[in-house]
mmCIF file with all atom_site columns, C-alpha atoms in Angstrom:
data_model
loop_
_atom_site.group_PDB
_atom_site.id
_atom_site.type_symbol
_atom_site.label_atom_id
_atom_site.label_alt_id
_atom_site.label_comp_id
_atom_site.label_asym_id
_atom_site.label_entity_id
_atom_site.label_seq_id
_atom_site.pdbx_PDB_ins_code
_atom_site.Cartn_x
_atom_site.Cartn_y
_atom_site.Cartn_z
_atom_site.occupancy
_atom_site.B_iso_or_equiv
_atom_site.pdbx_formal_charge
_atom_site.auth_seq_id
_atom_site.auth_comp_id
_atom_site.auth_asym_id
_atom_site.auth_atom_id
_atom_site.pdbx_PDB_model_num
ATOM 1   C CA . MET M 1 1   ? 201.809 160.430 86.592  1.00 47.00 ? 940  MET M CA 1
ATOM 2   C CA . ASP M 1 2   ? 203.569 162.201 84.232  1.00 58.00 ? 941  ASP M CA 1
ATOM 3   C CA . GLU M 1 3   ? 206.227 159.616 83.274  1.00 87.00 ? 942  GLU M CA 1
ATOM 4   C CA . PHE M 1 4   ? 205.503 155.817 83.275  1.00 95.00 ? 943  PHE M CA 1
ATOM 5   C CA . THR M 1 5   ? 207.762 153.694 85.713  1.00 95.00 ? 944  THR M CA 1
ATOM 6   C CA . LYS M 1 6   ? 209.553 150.910 84.382  1.00 96.00 ? 945  LYS M CA 1
ATOM 7   C CA . ALA M 1 7   ? 206.962 148.563 85.776  1.00 98.00 ? 946  ALA M CA 1
ATOM 8   C CA . GLN M 1 8   ? 204.088 150.566 84.020  1.00 97.00 ? 947  GLN M CA 1
ATOM 9   C CA . LYS M 1 9   ? 206.224 150.000 80.753  1.00 97.00 ? 948  LYS M CA 1
ATOM 10  C CA . LEU M 1 10  ? 206.275 146.538 81.322  1.00 98.00 ? 949  LEU M CA 1
ATOM 11  C CA . PHE M 1 11  ? 202.783 146.412 81.757  1.00 97.00 ? 950  PHE M CA 1
ATOM 12  C CA . LEU M 1 12  ? 202.393 148.348 78.060  1.00 96.00 ? 951  LEU M CA 1
ATOM 13  C CA . GLU M 1 13  ? 204.193 145.735 76.752  1.00 96.00 ? 952  GLU M CA 1
ATOM 14  C CA . GLY M 1 14  ? 201.474 143.106 77.544  1.00 96.00 ? 953  GLY M CA 1
ATOM 15  C CA . TYR M 1 15  ? 202.843 141.753 80.781  1.00 98.00 ? 954  TYR M CA 1
ATOM 16  C CA . ASN M 1 16  ? 200.453 141.264 83.493  1.00 98.00 ? 955  ASN M CA 1
ATOM 17  C CA . CYS M 1 17  ? 200.563 143.374 86.788  1.00 98.00 ? 956  CYS M CA 1
ATOM 18  C CA . ALA M 1 18  ? 202.366 140.655 89.143  1.00 98.00 ? 957  ALA M CA 1
ATOM 19  C CA . GLN M 1 19  ? 204.916 140.295 86.206  1.00 98.00 ? 958  GLN M CA 1
ATOM 20  C CA . SER M 1 20  ? 205.455 144.184 85.822  1.00 98.00 ? 959  SER M CA 1
ATOM 21  C CA . VAL M 1 21  ? 205.763 145.087 89.092  1.00 98.00 ? 960  VAL M CA 1
ATOM 22  C CA . PHE M 1 22  ? 208.066 141.814 90.210  1.00 98.00 ? 961  PHE M CA 1
ATOM 23  C CA . ALA M 1 23  ? 210.354 142.015 87.054  1.00 98.00 ? 962  ALA M CA 1
ATOM 24  C CA . ALA M 1 24  ? 211.123 146.071 87.215  1.00 98.00 ? 963  ALA M CA 1
ATOM 25  C CA . ASN M 1 25  ? 212.479 145.371 90.613  1.00 97.00 ? 964  ASN M CA 1
ATOM 26  C CA . ALA M 1 26  ? 213.993 141.636 90.521  1.00 95.00 ? 965  ALA M CA 1
ATOM 27  C CA . ASP M 1 27  ? 217.550 143.185 89.296  1.00 95.00 ? 966  ASP M CA 1
ATOM 28  C CA . ARG M 1 28  ? 217.881 144.427 92.483  1.00 94.00 ? 967  ARG M CA 1
ATOM 29  C CA . PHE M 1 29  ? 218.245 140.980 93.691  1.00 94.00 ? 968  PHE M CA 1
ATOM 30  C CA . GLY M 1 30  ? 220.308 139.460 91.102  1.00 95.00 ? 969  GLY M CA 1
ATOM 31  C CA . ILE M 1 31  ? 217.336 137.879 89.410  1.00 97.00 ? 970  ILE M CA 1
ATOM 32  C CA . ASP M 1 32  ? 216.916 137.299 85.832  1.00 97.00 ? 971  ASP M CA 1
ATOM 33  C CA . LYS M 1 33  ? 214.191 139.122 84.090  1.00 97.00 ? 972  LYS M CA 1
ATOM 34  C CA . ASP M 1 34  ? 212.924 136.051 82.413  1.00 98.00 ? 973  ASP M CA 1
ATOM 35  C CA . ILE M 1 35  ? 213.057 134.167 85.515  1.00 98.00 ? 974  ILE M CA 1
ATOM 36  C CA . ALA M 1 36  ? 211.093 136.940 87.433  1.00 98.00 ? 975  ALA M CA 1
ATOM 37  C CA . LEU M 1 37  ? 208.653 136.861 84.548  1.00 98.00 ? 976  LEU M CA 1
ATOM 38  C CA . LYS M 1 38  ? 208.013 133.408 84.726  1.00 98.00 ? 977  LYS M CA 1
ATOM 39  C CA . VAL M 1 39  ? 207.992 133.016 88.982  1.00 98.00 ? 978  VAL M CA 1
ATOM 40  C CA . SER M 1 40  ? 205.216 136.095 88.774  1.00 98.00 ? 979  SER M CA 1
ATOM 41  C CA . MET M 1 41  ? 202.852 135.166 85.802  1.00 98.00 ? 980  MET M CA 1
ATOM 42  C CA . GLY M 1 42  ? 200.358 133.039 88.027  1.00 98.00 ? 981  GLY M CA 1
ATOM 43  C CA . LEU M 1 43  ? 199.784 136.196 90.548  1.00 98.00 ? 982  LEU M CA 1
ATOM 44  C CA . GLY M 1 44  ? 198.357 138.270 87.690  1.00 97.00 ? 983  GLY M CA 1
ATOM 45  C CA . GLY M 1 45  ? 194.624 139.192 87.639  1.00 96.00 ? 984  GLY M CA 1
ATOM 46  C CA . GLY M 1 46  ? 194.336 139.048 91.470  1.00 96.00 ? 985  GLY M CA 1
ATOM 47  C CA . VAL M 1 47  ? 196.012 135.428 91.550  1.00 97.00 ? 986  VAL M CA 1
ATOM 48  C CA . GLY M 1 48  ? 195.249 133.350 88.148  1.00 96.00 ? 987  GLY M CA 1
ATOM 49  C CA . ARG M 1 49  ? 192.936 135.688 87.407  1.00 95.00 ? 988  ARG M CA 1
ATOM 50  C CA . LEU M 1 50  ? 190.526 134.824 90.313  1.00 94.00 ? 989  LEU M CA 1
ATOM 51  C CA . ARG M 1 51  ? 190.429 138.746 91.176  1.00 95.00 ? 990  ARG M CA 1
ATOM 52  C CA . GLU M 1 52  ? 191.539 138.026 94.770  1.00 96.00 ? 991  GLU M CA 1
ATOM 53  C CA . VAL M 1 53  ? 194.543 139.959 95.957  1.00 98.00 ? 992  VAL M CA 1
ATOM 54  C CA . CYS M 1 54  ? 195.853 142.241 93.278  1.00 98.00 ? 993  CYS M CA 1
ATOM 55  C CA . GLY M 1 55  ? 199.157 141.220 91.394  1.00 98.00 ? 994  GLY M CA 1
ATOM 56  C CA . ALA M 1 56  ? 200.893 144.169 91.713  1.00 98.00 ? 995  ALA M CA 1
ATOM 57  C CA . PHE M 1 57  ? 200.543 144.221 95.245  1.00 98.00 ? 996  PHE M CA 1
ATOM 58  C CA . SER M 1 58  ? 201.299 140.464 95.398  1.00 98.00 ? 997  SER M CA 1
ATOM 59  C CA . ALA M 1 59  ? 204.622 141.313 93.596  1.00 98.00 ? 998  ALA M CA 1
ATOM 60  C CA . CYS M 1 60  ? 205.400 143.868 96.330  1.00 98.00 ? 999  CYS M CA 1
ATOM 61  C CA . ALA M 1 61  ? 204.670 141.319 99.158  1.00 97.00 ? 1000 ALA M CA 1
ATOM 62  C CA . MET M 1 62  ? 207.446 139.063 97.175  1.00 97.00 ? 1001 MET M CA 1
ATOM 63  C CA . LEU M 1 63  ? 209.756 141.756 96.821  1.00 97.00 ? 1002 LEU M CA 1
ATOM 64  C CA . VAL M 1 64  ? 209.633 142.399 100.747 1.00 96.00 ? 1003 VAL M CA 1
ATOM 65  C CA . GLY M 1 65  ? 210.576 138.698 101.051 1.00 93.00 ? 1004 GLY M CA 1
ATOM 66  C CA . LEU M 1 66  ? 213.491 138.950 99.217  1.00 93.00 ? 1005 LEU M CA 1
ATOM 67  C CA . MET M 1 67  ? 214.313 142.244 100.736 1.00 91.00 ? 1006 MET M CA 1
ATOM 68  C CA . GLU M 1 68  ? 213.950 141.351 104.541 1.00 82.00 ? 1007 GLU M CA 1
ATOM 69  C CA . THR M 1 69  ? 214.505 137.565 104.758 1.00 72.00 ? 1008 THR M CA 1
ATOM 70  C CA . SER M 1 70  ? 216.948 135.035 104.603 1.00 72.00 ? 1009 SER M CA 1
ATOM 71  C CA . THR M 1 71  ? 216.600 131.216 104.078 1.00 75.00 ? 1010 THR M CA 1
ATOM 72  C CA . LYS M 1 72  ? 216.022 130.170 107.507 1.00 76.00 ? 1011 LYS M CA 1
ATOM 73  C CA . ALA M 1 73  ? 212.775 129.652 109.125 1.00 78.00 ? 1012 ALA M CA 1
ATOM 74  C CA . ASP M 1 74  ? 213.155 132.548 111.528 1.00 84.00 ? 1013 ASP M CA 1
ATOM 75  C CA . LYS M 1 75  ? 209.999 133.746 113.616 1.00 88.00 ? 1014 LYS M CA 1
ATOM 76  C CA . GLU M 1 76  ? 211.368 136.979 114.123 1.00 87.00 ? 1015 GLU M CA 1
ATOM 77  C CA . ARG M 1 77  ? 212.061 137.905 110.695 1.00 87.00 ? 1016 ARG M CA 1
ATOM 78  C CA . LYS M 1 78  ? 208.725 136.249 109.561 1.00 90.00 ? 1017 LYS M CA 1
ATOM 79  C CA . GLU M 1 79  ? 206.885 138.797 111.834 1.00 91.00 ? 1018 GLU M CA 1
ATOM 80  C CA . ALA M 1 80  ? 209.054 141.457 110.609 1.00 90.00 ? 1019 ALA M CA 1
ATOM 81  C CA . VAL M 1 81  ? 208.148 140.844 106.843 1.00 92.00 ? 1020 VAL M CA 1
ATOM 82  C CA . TYR M 1 82  ? 204.486 140.378 107.863 1.00 94.00 ? 1021 TYR M CA 1
ATOM 83  C CA . VAL M 1 83  ? 204.516 143.787 109.566 1.00 95.00 ? 1022 VAL M CA 1
ATOM 84  C CA . PHE M 1 84  ? 206.370 145.516 106.817 1.00 95.00 ? 1023 PHE M CA 1
ATOM 85  C CA . VAL M 1 85  ? 203.322 143.804 104.061 1.00 97.00 ? 1024 VAL M CA 1
ATOM 86  C CA . GLN M 1 86  ? 201.013 144.986 106.481 1.00 98.00 ? 1025 GLN M CA 1
ATOM 87  C CA . LYS M 1 87  ? 202.312 148.526 106.059 1.00 97.00 ? 1026 LYS M CA 1
ATOM 88  C CA . LEU M 1 88  ? 202.763 148.595 102.579 1.00 97.00 ? 1027 LEU M CA 1
ATOM 89  C CA . ALA M 1 89  ? 198.937 147.250 102.250 1.00 98.00 ? 1028 ALA M CA 1
ATOM 90  C CA . GLU M 1 90  ? 197.779 150.284 104.373 1.00 98.00 ? 1029 GLU M CA 1
ATOM 91  C CA . ASP M 1 91  ? 199.563 152.696 101.790 1.00 97.00 ? 1030 ASP M CA 1
ATOM 92  C CA . PHE M 1 92  ? 198.109 150.700 98.876  1.00 98.00 ? 1031 PHE M CA 1
ATOM 93  C CA . LYS M 1 93  ? 194.383 150.697 100.119 1.00 98.00 ? 1032 LYS M CA 1
ATOM 94  C CA . ALA M 1 94  ? 194.861 154.346 100.937 1.00 98.00 ? 1033 ALA M CA 1
ATOM 95  C CA . GLN M 1 95  ? 196.013 155.294 97.270  1.00 97.00 ? 1034 GLN M CA 1
ATOM 96  C CA . ASN M 1 96  ? 193.817 152.649 95.443  1.00 98.00 ? 1035 ASN M CA 1
ATOM 97  C CA . GLY M 1 97  ? 190.975 151.794 98.033  1.00 98.00 ? 1036 GLY M CA 1
ATOM 98  C CA . SER M 1 98  ? 191.761 148.096 98.271  1.00 98.00 ? 1037 SER M CA 1
ATOM 99  C CA . ILE M 1 99  ? 194.313 145.405 97.713  1.00 98.00 ? 1038 ILE M CA 1
ATOM 100 C CA . ILE M 1 100 ? 191.557 143.333 96.260  1.00 97.00 ? 1039 ILE M CA 1
ATOM 101 C CA . CYS M 1 101 ? 191.826 143.063 92.290  1.00 97.00 ? 1040 CYS M CA 1
ATOM 102 C CA . ARG M 1 102 ? 187.546 142.731 92.114  1.00 95.00 ? 1041 ARG M CA 1
ATOM 103 C CA . ASP M 1 103 ? 187.447 145.853 94.005  1.00 96.00 ? 1042 ASP M CA 1
ATOM 104 C CA . LEU M 1 104 ? 189.849 147.823 92.100  1.00 97.00 ? 1043 LEU M CA 1
ATOM 105 C CA . LEU M 1 105 ? 188.081 146.582 88.796  1.00 95.00 ? 1044 LEU M CA 1
ATOM 106 C CA . LYS M 1 106 ? 184.560 147.397 90.489  1.00 94.00 ? 1045 LYS M CA 1
ATOM 107 C CA . LEU M 1 107 ? 183.528 143.955 89.638  1.00 91.00 ? 1046 LEU M CA 1
ATOM 108 C CA . GLN M 1 108 ? 180.724 142.308 91.695  1.00 83.00 ? 1047 GLN M CA 1
ATOM 109 C CA . GLU M 1 109 ? 181.367 138.874 93.228  1.00 75.00 ? 1048 GLU M CA 1
ATOM 110 C CA . ASP M 1 110 ? 179.456 136.658 90.857  1.00 72.00 ? 1049 ASP M CA 1
ATOM 111 C CA . ASP M 1 111 ? 181.002 137.901 87.840  1.00 74.00 ? 1050 ASP M CA 1
ATOM 112 C CA . LYS M 1 112 ? 182.320 135.096 85.837  1.00 77.00 ? 1051 LYS M CA 1
ATOM 113 C CA . LEU M 1 113 ? 185.883 134.127 86.461  1.00 80.00 ? 1052 LEU M CA 1
ATOM 114 C CA . LEU M 1 114 ? 187.149 133.423 83.253  1.00 83.00 ? 1053 LEU M CA 1
ATOM 115 C CA . PRO M 1 115 ? 190.756 132.281 82.782  1.00 86.00 ? 1054 PRO M CA 1
ATOM 116 C CA . LYS M 1 116 ? 191.671 133.941 79.370  1.00 89.00 ? 1055 LYS M CA 1
ATOM 117 C CA . PRO M 1 117 ? 193.102 137.412 79.602  1.00 89.00 ? 1056 PRO M CA 1
ATOM 118 C CA . ASP M 1 118 ? 191.038 140.445 78.121  1.00 89.00 ? 1057 ASP M CA 1
ATOM 119 C CA . GLU M 1 119 ? 192.650 142.073 74.577  1.00 92.00 ? 1058 GLU M CA 1
ATOM 120 C CA . ARG M 1 120 ? 195.001 144.893 75.332  1.00 93.00 ? 1059 ARG M CA 1
ATOM 121 C CA . ASN M 1 121 ? 193.376 147.780 73.092  1.00 93.00 ? 1060 ASN M CA 1
ATOM 122 C CA . SER M 1 122 ? 192.261 151.456 73.843  1.00 93.00 ? 1061 SER M CA 1
ATOM 123 C CA . SER M 1 123 ? 189.462 150.468 75.530  1.00 93.00 ? 1062 SER M CA 1
ATOM 124 C CA . TYR M 1 124 ? 191.203 148.166 77.972  1.00 93.00 ? 1063 TYR M CA 1
ATOM 125 C CA . TYR M 1 125 ? 193.512 151.030 79.050  1.00 92.00 ? 1064 TYR M CA 1
ATOM 126 C CA . ALA M 1 126 ? 190.855 153.576 79.267  1.00 93.00 ? 1065 ALA M CA 1
ATOM 127 C CA . THR M 1 127 ? 188.151 151.443 81.357  1.00 93.00 ? 1066 THR M CA 1
ATOM 128 C CA . ARG M 1 128 ? 190.975 149.823 83.970  1.00 95.00 ? 1067 ARG M CA 1
ATOM 129 C CA . PRO M 1 129 ? 192.852 151.355 86.832  1.00 97.00 ? 1068 PRO M CA 1
ATOM 130 C CA . CYS M 1 130 ? 195.509 148.765 86.082  1.00 97.00 ? 1069 CYS M CA 1
ATOM 131 C CA . LEU M 1 131 ? 198.458 150.844 84.925  1.00 97.00 ? 1070 LEU M CA 1
ATOM 132 C CA . ARG M 1 132 ? 197.824 153.416 87.647  1.00 97.00 ? 1071 ARG M CA 1
ATOM 133 C CA . VAL M 1 133 ? 197.688 150.642 89.842  1.00 98.00 ? 1072 VAL M CA 1
ATOM 134 C CA . VAL M 1 134 ? 201.026 149.171 88.825  1.00 98.00 ? 1073 VAL M CA 1
ATOM 135 C CA . GLY M 1 135 ? 202.680 152.657 88.806  1.00 98.00 ? 1074 GLY M CA 1
ATOM 136 C CA . ILE M 1 136 ? 201.694 153.194 92.364  1.00 98.00 ? 1075 ILE M CA 1
ATOM 137 C CA . ALA M 1 137 ? 202.674 149.520 93.645  1.00 98.00 ? 1076 ALA M CA 1
ATOM 138 C CA . ASP M 1 138 ? 206.119 150.201 91.807  1.00 97.00 ? 1077 ASP M CA 1
ATOM 139 C CA . LYS M 1 139 ? 206.675 153.776 93.684  1.00 97.00 ? 1078 LYS M CA 1
ATOM 140 C CA . ILE M 1 140 ? 205.524 152.075 96.991  1.00 97.00 ? 1079 ILE M CA 1
ATOM 141 C CA . ILE M 1 141 ? 208.127 149.373 96.834  1.00 97.00 ? 1080 ILE M CA 1
ATOM 142 C CA . ASN M 1 142 ? 210.601 151.708 95.437  1.00 95.00 ? 1081 ASN M CA 1
ATOM 143 C CA . GLU M 1 143 ? 209.844 153.919 98.447  1.00 95.00 ? 1082 GLU M CA 1
ATOM 144 C CA . ALA M 1 144 ? 210.755 150.960 100.686 1.00 93.00 ? 1083 ALA M CA 1
ATOM 145 C CA . PHE M 1 145 ? 213.825 150.236 99.220  1.00 90.00 ? 1084 PHE M CA 1
ATOM 146 C CA . SER M 1 146 ? 215.285 153.758 99.318  1.00 91.00 ? 1085 SER M CA 1
ATOM 147 C CA . LYS M 1 147 ? 214.312 153.784 103.327 1.00 85.00 ? 1086 LYS M CA 1
ATOM 148 C CA . ARG M 1 148 ? 216.369 150.539 103.888 1.00 75.00 ? 1087 ARG M CA 1
#
């Protein structure tokens, strides 16, 4: 990637992967940046740093929900959202190999799950795919927006 996306710039400011993707796109729905950063914080690190579903991808799923639904419990809309999210998951996996944080970071199942975030320094950025993954997630969701 030659130029950083809005989401990547937020990531470089210290926000987690979910916050970066969600806040970079929340203004499309009239959501204040501070609210977007707060509501998505717990999804970072594969949801609370549990290393499960990547926060960048989780943010994409949240954005699809904003894009595609109403507040009614509608079975057809729910199915359409699930189809859409599954398609995005296929795209995300094709470009990253997985939607699972642990896999993206090449961690073992038994690696210790510590809640303390790692320090952001040159070593962090050199050894982690997160900045690239955030950029891919941002591009995937923006392509989805452009097709709507």
